[in-house]
Short mmCIF file of C-alpha atoms in Angstrom, two decimals:
data_model
loop_
_atom_site.label_atom_id
_atom_site.label_comp_id
_atom_site.label_asym_id
_atom_site.label_seq_id
_atom_site.Cartn_x
_atom_site.Cartn_y
_atom_site.Cartn_z
CA MET A 21 -21.22 109.33 -79.83
CA ALA A 22 -22.82 106.44 -77.97
CA PRO A 23 -25.72 106.08 -80.41
CA ARG A 24 -23.30 105.90 -83.31
CA ARG A 25 -21.34 103.11 -81.64
CA GLN A 26 -24.56 101.19 -81.08
CA GLY A 27 -25.53 101.72 -84.70
CA ALA A 28 -22.17 100.38 -85.85
CA THR A 29 -22.60 97.35 -83.64
CA GLY A 30 -26.04 96.76 -85.09
CA GLU A 31 -24.66 96.95 -88.62
CA ARG A 32 -21.95 94.42 -87.79
CA GLU A 33 -24.54 92.10 -86.25
CA ALA A 34 -26.74 92.39 -89.31
CA GLU A 35 -23.75 91.63 -91.54
CA GLU A 36 -22.84 88.53 -89.51
CA ALA A 37 -26.44 87.37 -89.45
CA ARG A 38 -26.65 87.02 -93.21
CA GLY A 39 -25.22 83.49 -93.22
CA CYS A 40 -26.30 80.64 -90.93
CA CYS A 41 -23.34 79.16 -89.04
CA VAL A 42 -25.02 75.87 -88.08
CA PRO A 43 -22.59 72.92 -88.29
CA GLY A 44 -23.64 70.60 -91.10
CA GLU A 45 -26.44 71.45 -93.51
CA CYS A 46 -28.60 74.56 -93.07
CA LEU A 47 -32.34 73.88 -93.23
CA ARG A 48 -32.92 77.19 -95.04
CA PRO A 49 -29.78 77.70 -97.16
CA ARG A 50 -31.38 80.27 -99.44
CA GLU A 51 -32.67 82.49 -96.68
CA PRO A 52 -30.45 84.95 -94.79
CA VAL A 53 -30.64 84.88 -91.02
CA ARG A 54 -33.01 87.59 -89.77
CA ILE A 55 -31.32 88.89 -86.65
CA GLU A 56 -34.63 89.55 -84.88
CA ASP A 57 -35.41 85.81 -85.16
CA ALA A 58 -31.91 84.38 -84.80
CA VAL A 59 -29.96 82.53 -82.12
CA ARG A 60 -26.48 83.80 -81.36
CA VAL A 61 -23.64 81.40 -80.55
CA LEU A 62 -20.03 81.91 -79.51
CA CYS A 63 -16.96 79.99 -80.70
CA ASN A 64 -13.98 79.60 -78.38
CA ASN A 65 -11.66 80.00 -81.38
CA ASP A 66 -10.75 83.69 -81.43
CA THR A 67 -9.97 83.60 -85.15
CA CYS A 68 -13.22 81.87 -86.16
CA ALA A 69 -14.81 83.36 -89.28
CA ALA A 70 -17.78 80.95 -89.57
CA GLY A 71 -20.31 83.44 -88.20
CA ARG A 72 -22.24 83.90 -84.98
CA TYR A 73 -25.91 83.45 -85.89
CA MET A 74 -28.19 80.55 -86.80
CA HIS A 75 -31.73 80.31 -88.07
CA ARG A 76 -33.83 79.43 -85.05
CA GLU A 77 -35.01 76.19 -86.71
CA CYS A 78 -31.40 75.22 -87.51
CA PHE A 79 -30.32 75.93 -83.95
CA GLU A 80 -33.18 73.91 -82.43
CA GLN A 81 -32.39 70.89 -84.61
CA TRP A 82 -28.66 71.17 -83.90
CA GLU A 83 -29.36 71.63 -80.17
CA GLY A 84 -31.50 68.48 -80.26
CA GLY A 85 -28.50 66.48 -81.47
CA VAL A 86 -26.34 67.95 -78.69
CA LEU A 87 -29.00 67.04 -76.12
CA ALA A 88 -29.09 63.49 -77.46
CA TYR A 89 -25.31 63.31 -77.00
CA LEU A 90 -25.57 64.78 -73.49
CA LYS A 91 -28.00 62.05 -72.51
CA SER A 92 -25.22 59.49 -72.95
CA CYS A 93 -22.64 61.42 -70.90
CA GLY A 94 -21.69 60.56 -67.33
CA ARG A 95 -23.91 62.04 -64.65
CA ALA A 96 -26.25 63.54 -67.25
CA ARG A 97 -27.68 60.04 -67.81
CA SER A 98 -29.61 60.37 -64.56
CA TRP A 99 -30.96 63.84 -65.37
CA SER A 100 -34.52 64.38 -66.49
CA GLU A 101 -35.27 65.91 -69.90
CA ARG A 102 -36.01 69.21 -68.21
CA GLN A 103 -32.71 69.16 -66.31
CA ARG A 104 -30.77 68.48 -69.51
CA HIS A 105 -32.47 71.42 -71.23
CA GLN A 106 -31.76 73.68 -68.25
CA ASN A 107 -28.13 72.61 -67.81
CA LEU A 108 -26.98 72.25 -71.42
CA TRP A 109 -25.58 75.75 -71.93
CA THR A 110 -24.40 76.22 -68.34
CA LYS A 111 -21.03 74.99 -67.12
CA LYS A 112 -22.70 71.99 -65.47
CA GLY A 113 -23.93 70.54 -68.75
CA TYR A 114 -21.65 72.14 -71.34
CA ASP A 115 -18.52 70.60 -69.79
CA LEU A 116 -20.04 67.21 -70.66
CA ALA A 117 -21.49 68.05 -74.07
CA PHE A 118 -18.93 70.39 -75.66
CA LYS A 119 -17.42 67.61 -77.79
CA ALA A 120 -20.69 67.50 -79.75
CA CYS A 121 -20.57 71.28 -80.35
CA GLY A 122 -17.77 71.48 -82.92
CA CYS A 123 -17.78 74.67 -84.98
CA ARG A 124 -17.62 74.82 -88.79
CA CYS A 125 -14.23 76.52 -88.49
CA GLY A 126 -12.82 73.16 -87.36
CA ARG A 127 -10.81 74.68 -84.51
CA GLY A 128 -13.34 75.56 -81.86
CA HIS A 129 -16.57 74.66 -80.11
CA LEU A 130 -19.86 76.56 -80.15
CA LYS A 131 -21.92 77.63 -77.17
CA LYS A 132 -25.22 79.47 -77.06
CA ASP A 133 -24.83 83.10 -76.01
CA LEU A 134 -27.17 83.27 -73.05
CA ASP A 135 -26.52 87.00 -72.53
CA TRP A 136 -27.68 88.04 -76.00
CA ALA A 137 -31.25 88.89 -76.91
CA PRO A 138 -32.53 89.72 -80.42
CA PRO A 139 -33.42 93.41 -81.04
CA GLY A 140 -36.90 94.15 -79.73
CA ALA A 141 -36.99 91.00 -77.58
CA ALA A 142 -37.82 92.94 -74.41
CA ILE A 143 -40.73 94.71 -76.11
CA ARG A 144 -42.09 91.43 -77.50
CA ALA A 145 -41.75 89.76 -74.12
CA GLU A 146 -43.72 92.56 -72.44
CA GLU A 147 -46.44 92.35 -75.11
CA GLU A 148 -46.64 88.61 -74.58
CA LYS A 149 -47.06 89.08 -70.82
CA LYS A 150 -49.90 91.54 -71.41
CA ARG A 151 -51.57 89.16 -73.85
CA ARG A 152 -51.35 86.31 -71.34
CA ARG A 153 -52.83 88.47 -68.59
CA ARG A 154 -55.73 89.39 -70.84
CA THR A 155 -56.25 85.73 -71.72
CA ARG A 156 -56.24 84.65 -68.08
CA SER A 157 -58.73 87.33 -67.12
CA GLY A 158 -61.11 86.23 -69.85
CA ARG A 159 -61.04 82.44 -69.60
CA THR A 160 -59.67 79.43 -67.75
CA PRO A 161 -55.99 78.73 -68.47
CA ALA A 162 -55.21 75.83 -70.80
CA ALA A 163 -54.09 72.62 -69.17
CA PRO A 164 -50.28 72.20 -68.97
CA ASP A 165 -48.56 70.09 -71.59
CA GLY A 166 -51.40 70.71 -74.03
CA ARG A 167 -48.96 71.46 -76.82
CA ALA A 168 -46.97 68.33 -76.13
CA ARG A 169 -50.03 66.19 -76.85
CA ALA A 170 -51.60 68.34 -79.55
CA PHE A 171 -50.96 65.85 -82.34
CA SER A 172 -51.00 62.60 -80.39
CA LEU A 173 -53.19 59.77 -81.60
CA SER A 174 -52.73 57.57 -78.55
CA SER A 175 -50.81 57.37 -75.30
CA SER A 176 -47.60 55.45 -74.90
CA GLY A 177 -44.47 55.20 -72.80
CA SER A 178 -41.36 57.30 -73.30
CA CYS A 179 -39.06 56.60 -76.21
CA SER A 180 -35.60 55.47 -75.16
CA PRO A 181 -32.55 57.27 -76.56
CA PRO A 182 -30.52 55.75 -79.38
CA SER A 183 -27.70 55.20 -76.93
CA ALA A 184 -29.69 53.19 -74.39
CA PRO A 185 -27.28 50.82 -72.58
CA SER A 186 -29.64 47.87 -72.68
CA GLU A 187 -32.84 46.75 -74.38
CA PRO A 188 -35.94 45.10 -72.92
CA SER A 189 -36.36 41.46 -73.84
CA THR A 190 -40.13 41.08 -73.68
CA SER A 191 -40.93 41.29 -77.39
CA PRO A 192 -41.55 37.97 -79.18
CA THR A 193 -38.85 38.79 -81.73
CA HIS A 194 -37.29 42.20 -81.12
CA ALA A 195 -37.73 44.93 -78.54
CA PRO A 196 -38.40 48.41 -79.97
CA THR A 197 -36.78 51.55 -78.61
CA HIS A 198 -39.95 52.51 -76.77
CA ALA A 199 -42.14 50.70 -74.27
CA VAL A 200 -45.78 50.02 -75.11
CA THR A 201 -48.26 50.29 -72.28
CA PRO A 202 -50.83 47.47 -72.00
CA ALA A 203 -53.72 49.95 -72.05
CA LYS A 204 -52.60 51.58 -75.28
CA LYS A 205 -55.42 52.19 -77.71
CA ILE A 206 -55.43 50.07 -80.83
CA LEU A 207 -56.38 52.11 -83.87
CA SER A 208 -58.50 50.66 -86.61
CA LYS A 209 -57.23 50.76 -90.17
CA PRO A 210 -59.56 53.58 -91.31
CA GLU A 211 -58.41 55.74 -88.40
CA ILE A 212 -54.81 55.66 -89.57
CA VAL A 213 -55.22 55.94 -93.32
CA SER A 214 -57.60 58.89 -92.97
CA ASP A 215 -55.59 60.70 -90.29
CA ARG A 216 -55.44 64.46 -90.58
CA ILE A 217 -52.37 66.35 -91.76
CA ARG A 218 -50.32 67.30 -88.74
CA ALA A 219 -50.29 71.07 -88.55
CA GLY A 220 -47.08 72.73 -87.42
CA ALA A 221 -45.02 69.68 -88.28
CA GLY A 222 -42.07 71.87 -89.19
CA ALA A 223 -41.54 70.44 -92.66
CA ASN A 224 -39.78 73.55 -93.92
CA GLY A 225 -36.44 71.72 -93.91
CA ILE A 226 -35.14 68.96 -96.15
CA PHE A 227 -37.52 66.27 -94.90
CA SER A 228 -40.95 65.45 -96.29
CA ARG A 229 -44.27 66.05 -94.57
CA ARG A 230 -46.47 62.96 -94.48
CA LEU A 231 -49.86 63.88 -95.91
CA ASP A 232 -51.58 60.54 -95.27
CA PHE A 233 -50.92 56.97 -94.16
CA SER A 234 -52.01 55.23 -97.33
CA THR A 235 -48.65 53.47 -97.74
CA PHE A 236 -49.49 51.34 -94.69
CA ASN A 237 -52.44 49.82 -96.55
CA LEU A 238 -49.83 47.25 -97.57
CA LEU A 239 -50.06 45.80 -94.06
CA PRO A 240 -52.65 43.25 -92.94
CA LYS A 241 -55.57 44.98 -91.28
CA HIS A 242 -54.73 43.67 -87.81
CA LYS A 243 -51.30 45.35 -87.96
CA VAL A 244 -52.56 48.85 -88.71
CA ASN A 245 -52.44 50.10 -85.13
CA SER A 246 -50.24 52.02 -82.73
CA TYR A 247 -48.46 48.85 -81.59
CA GLN A 248 -47.01 48.12 -85.02
CA ILE A 249 -46.56 51.69 -86.28
CA LYS A 250 -44.83 54.45 -84.34
CA ILE A 251 -47.22 57.37 -84.74
CA GLU A 252 -46.87 59.49 -81.62
CA ASP A 253 -44.32 62.20 -80.88
CA GLU A 254 -43.06 62.22 -77.31
CA GLY A 255 -40.98 64.40 -75.05
CA ASN A 256 -41.15 68.19 -74.81
CA HIS A 257 -43.34 69.53 -77.66
CA GLY A 258 -43.04 66.23 -79.50
CA ASN A 259 -39.25 66.45 -79.93
CA ASP A 260 -38.02 63.18 -78.45
CA ASP A 261 -34.40 62.10 -78.62
CA THR A 262 -34.75 59.29 -81.15
CA ARG A 263 -36.46 61.46 -83.75
CA LEU A 264 -33.99 64.30 -83.28
CA PHE A 265 -31.05 61.91 -83.44
CA ILE A 266 -32.18 60.49 -86.78
CA LEU A 267 -33.15 63.81 -88.37
CA SER A 268 -30.06 65.71 -87.22
CA THR A 269 -27.81 62.86 -88.41
CA LEU A 270 -29.39 62.73 -91.85
CA ALA A 271 -29.60 66.52 -92.14
CA GLY A 272 -25.88 66.71 -91.45
CA GLN A 273 -25.33 64.42 -94.45
CA HIS A 274 -28.04 66.22 -96.47
CA LYS A 275 -29.95 62.97 -96.88
CA PRO A 276 -33.72 63.56 -97.17
CA LYS A 277 -34.01 60.02 -98.53
CA VAL A 278 -32.49 56.66 -97.58
CA SER A 279 -32.34 53.28 -99.28
CA CYS A 280 -33.38 49.85 -98.02
CA SER A 281 -30.36 47.73 -97.08
CA LEU A 282 -31.95 44.67 -98.74
CA CYS A 283 -33.82 45.71 -101.90
CA LYS A 284 -32.19 49.17 -102.36
CA GLU A 285 -35.60 50.84 -102.70
CA THR A 286 -35.46 54.61 -102.08
CA LEU A 287 -37.50 55.78 -99.08
CA HIS A 288 -38.51 59.31 -98.10
CA VAL A 289 -37.68 60.41 -94.56
CA PHE A 290 -40.48 62.31 -92.84
CA ASP A 291 -40.21 65.01 -90.20
CA ARG A 292 -42.64 63.33 -87.78
CA TYR A 293 -43.46 59.76 -86.86
CA PRO A 294 -43.64 57.39 -88.64
CA LEU A 295 -40.24 58.60 -89.85
CA VAL A 296 -39.97 56.12 -92.71
CA ASP A 297 -42.01 53.38 -94.42
CA GLY A 298 -39.87 50.76 -92.73
CA THR A 299 -37.56 51.04 -89.74
CA PHE A 300 -34.08 52.29 -88.85
CA PHE A 301 -31.49 50.47 -86.78
CA LEU A 302 -27.93 50.97 -85.58
CA SER A 303 -25.23 48.44 -86.39
CA PRO A 304 -21.49 48.34 -85.65
CA ARG A 305 -21.03 47.08 -89.24
CA GLN A 306 -21.68 49.07 -92.42
CA HIS A 307 -23.92 46.66 -94.31
CA THR A 308 -24.40 49.01 -97.29
CA SER A 309 -22.67 52.08 -98.68
CA GLY A 310 -25.80 54.12 -97.87
CA ALA A 311 -25.55 53.49 -94.12
CA VAL A 312 -24.54 56.67 -92.27
CA GLU A 313 -21.68 56.60 -89.77
CA VAL A 314 -22.51 58.01 -86.32
CA LYS A 315 -20.91 58.07 -82.88
CA VAL A 316 -22.95 56.65 -80.00
CA GLU A 317 -21.37 56.54 -76.54
CA GLY A 318 -17.96 56.78 -78.16
CA ARG A 319 -18.58 53.80 -80.45
CA THR A 320 -18.83 53.93 -84.22
CA GLN A 321 -22.25 52.81 -85.43
CA TYR A 322 -24.03 52.90 -88.78
CA LEU A 323 -27.58 54.18 -89.17
CA THR A 324 -29.26 51.70 -91.53
CA CYS A 325 -32.78 51.28 -92.91
CA VAL A 326 -35.01 48.37 -94.01
CA CYS A 327 -38.21 49.00 -95.96
CA MET A 328 -41.65 47.76 -94.92
CA GLY A 329 -41.89 45.39 -97.89
CA CYS A 330 -38.73 43.50 -96.88
CA LEU A 331 -39.73 43.43 -93.22
CA GLU A 332 -43.11 41.96 -94.11
CA ARG A 333 -41.73 39.69 -96.90
CA CYS A 334 -44.49 40.93 -99.20
CA ASP A 335 -43.35 38.70 -102.07
CA PRO A 336 -41.01 35.69 -102.40
CA GLU A 337 -38.23 37.81 -103.89
CA ARG A 338 -37.96 39.77 -100.64
CA THR A 339 -37.46 36.65 -98.50
CA ILE A 340 -33.96 36.07 -97.17
CA ARG A 341 -32.87 32.94 -95.34
CA CYS A 342 -29.84 31.72 -93.41
CA ARG A 343 -27.15 30.32 -95.71
CA PHE A 344 -26.33 27.60 -93.18
CA CYS A 345 -29.64 26.28 -91.83
CA GLY A 346 -32.13 27.70 -94.34
CA GLN A 347 -34.33 29.42 -91.76
CA LYS A 348 -36.15 32.51 -93.02
CA TRP A 349 -35.41 35.88 -91.45
CA ASP A 350 -38.62 37.55 -90.27
CA GLY A 351 -38.90 41.26 -89.46
CA SER A 352 -42.69 41.47 -89.41
CA SER A 353 -42.83 41.96 -85.62
CA LEU A 354 -40.67 45.10 -85.70
CA VAL A 355 -42.30 48.46 -85.04
CA LEU A 356 -42.40 50.61 -88.17
CA GLY A 357 -41.30 54.23 -88.44
CA THR A 358 -38.85 54.34 -85.55
CA MET A 359 -35.32 53.07 -84.75
CA TYR A 360 -33.70 50.14 -82.95
CA SER A 361 -30.40 50.68 -81.19
CA TYR A 362 -28.95 47.32 -82.27
CA ASP A 363 -28.50 45.27 -85.44
CA ILE A 364 -31.91 43.73 -86.12
CA PHE A 365 -30.48 41.18 -88.61
CA MET A 366 -28.06 39.78 -86.04
CA ALA A 367 -30.31 39.92 -82.95
CA THR A 368 -31.69 36.39 -83.36
CA PRO A 369 -28.93 34.01 -84.52
CA CYS A 370 -30.61 30.85 -85.77
CA CYS A 371 -27.76 28.33 -85.81
CA ALA A 372 -24.27 27.55 -84.47
CA GLU A 373 -22.50 29.02 -87.52
CA ARG A 374 -23.74 32.47 -86.53
CA LEU A 375 -22.14 32.12 -83.08
CA LYS A 376 -18.53 31.70 -84.23
CA CYS A 377 -15.57 34.03 -83.75
CA ASN A 378 -14.83 36.27 -86.72
CA ASN A 379 -11.11 35.54 -86.35
CA CYS A 380 -10.54 31.90 -85.39
CA PHE A 381 -14.05 30.64 -86.32
CA LYS A 382 -14.45 28.74 -83.06
CA ALA A 383 -17.72 28.74 -81.15
CA LEU A 384 -18.18 31.65 -78.73
CA LEU A 385 -21.37 30.31 -77.16
CA HIS A 386 -23.00 26.97 -76.63
CA PRO A 387 -25.69 26.43 -79.31
CA GLN A 388 -28.41 26.50 -76.63
CA GLN A 389 -27.07 29.65 -74.96
CA ARG A 390 -28.92 32.86 -75.75
CA LEU A 391 -28.23 36.57 -75.07
CA ASN A 392 -30.51 39.59 -75.05
CA TYR A 393 -31.25 40.96 -78.51
CA SER A 394 -28.98 44.00 -78.15
CA ASP A 395 -26.06 42.01 -76.67
CA TYR A 396 -25.33 40.39 -80.02
CA SER A 397 -24.36 43.83 -81.32
CA HIS A 398 -21.84 44.48 -78.55
CA PRO A 399 -18.11 43.72 -78.75
CA MET A 400 -16.79 40.72 -76.84
CA THR A 401 -13.49 38.92 -76.35
CA CYS A 402 -13.11 35.51 -77.96
CA PRO A 403 -12.13 33.00 -75.22
CA HIS A 404 -9.97 31.11 -77.74
CA CYS A 405 -7.92 33.71 -79.67
CA ARG A 406 -8.57 36.67 -77.33
CA VAL A 407 -9.53 38.96 -80.22
CA VAL A 408 -12.03 41.68 -79.29
CA ASP A 409 -14.63 42.23 -82.01
CA ASN A 410 -18.35 42.43 -82.75
CA HIS A 411 -18.17 38.72 -83.47
CA PHE A 412 -21.91 38.13 -83.84
CA VAL A 413 -22.35 40.96 -86.36
CA LYS A 414 -21.37 39.49 -89.72
CA PRO A 415 -21.82 40.72 -93.31
CA LEU A 416 -25.29 40.16 -94.74
CA SER A 417 -23.75 38.31 -97.67
CA TYR A 418 -22.10 35.87 -95.27
CA CYS A 419 -25.27 35.11 -93.29
CA PHE A 420 -28.12 35.30 -95.79
CA THR A 421 -29.17 34.18 -99.24
CA LYS A 422 -32.22 34.86 -101.39
CA ARG A 423 -32.03 31.42 -102.98
CA THR A 424 -34.01 28.49 -101.60
CA PHE A 425 -31.56 25.83 -102.81
CA PRO A 426 -28.75 25.17 -102.68
CA LEU A 427 -27.65 26.71 -99.42
CA PHE A 428 -24.12 27.95 -98.78
CA GLN A 429 -24.33 30.35 -101.71
CA GLN A 430 -23.82 34.00 -101.03
CA TRP A 431 -26.65 36.50 -101.02
CA PRO A 432 -28.01 37.93 -103.21
#
């Protein structure tokens, strides 16, 4: 009788595995979940009917978003990447991250089933051990972390998470979400535009695979380098938090493309760096209807994009200037293909009008007083009317115009 019970269990598992239960959009909606290559999850809602299995690719992308959330939670902020991976599905980490694990049923939270193994997993594991022993006996083992650097074009510092509490203030205009080491190799223009296709980039989802870097020929030659363009994946196996945060957010909205917040040009989103022909940023204000709402450290933010042409002001029609003082906004120093964790339009207020309360319109700062770039995107209390708001983050139409004269006319 026992074999029959096991067979019935296997049939039920196969039936459940037909549909992927990943929250949000499935990366392979037309493919059933093959149970031998699936990840099993558990929902704490006993009446959940959403399923128990995910495509492995869907699970890894979803897990990446949960890890990005965990990085902003309490004591987990001091953990290393390895510790977060190790603790996520144990009580130590899951108690902090469960809020980011909502199930599609809407009434429970998902957790990876650590006690379940796909059919044949033990046999495959034993075969893999034998293969490794044969490899070790025949040649010198590969250096550790080889896979993590397999597609790197240069070396750089670690990429900060989208929820970083503060930003460095060393950049001449804006500080990117990752530090650049002084010894970083500068790539010549031919090296980038002729770069090889990145094998194993995982472009089997909704995002595009970048075949070449010809779009960056728009840039001046001296800017085609790894300082100005984010081209390296970082973290474990190239899956750093910023990239996973952006891709999981857009996948959840089924958005393989985004639009520029200034010119409305449609931009493809790529599965590896550079993620877009422009740059992303987070703002507490929804500047355009295409900006995607996200939660970062409990605060509502909007993931927004600006194209490379508008950042570089490639033609006069792309130039925007302050409605009050006429100064041009310049985004040419921003790193392309990555994300900033603050509003890049509001990070460098140029005149006193930009420093006024959104409620009583009185000055919040002395005209000569300056904050760090990211601080202008944080809420503060007006000392005059006591209203708490993101006072320095104002609508684009209030701050900028595309007309040279007269000023004080709304953009565009």
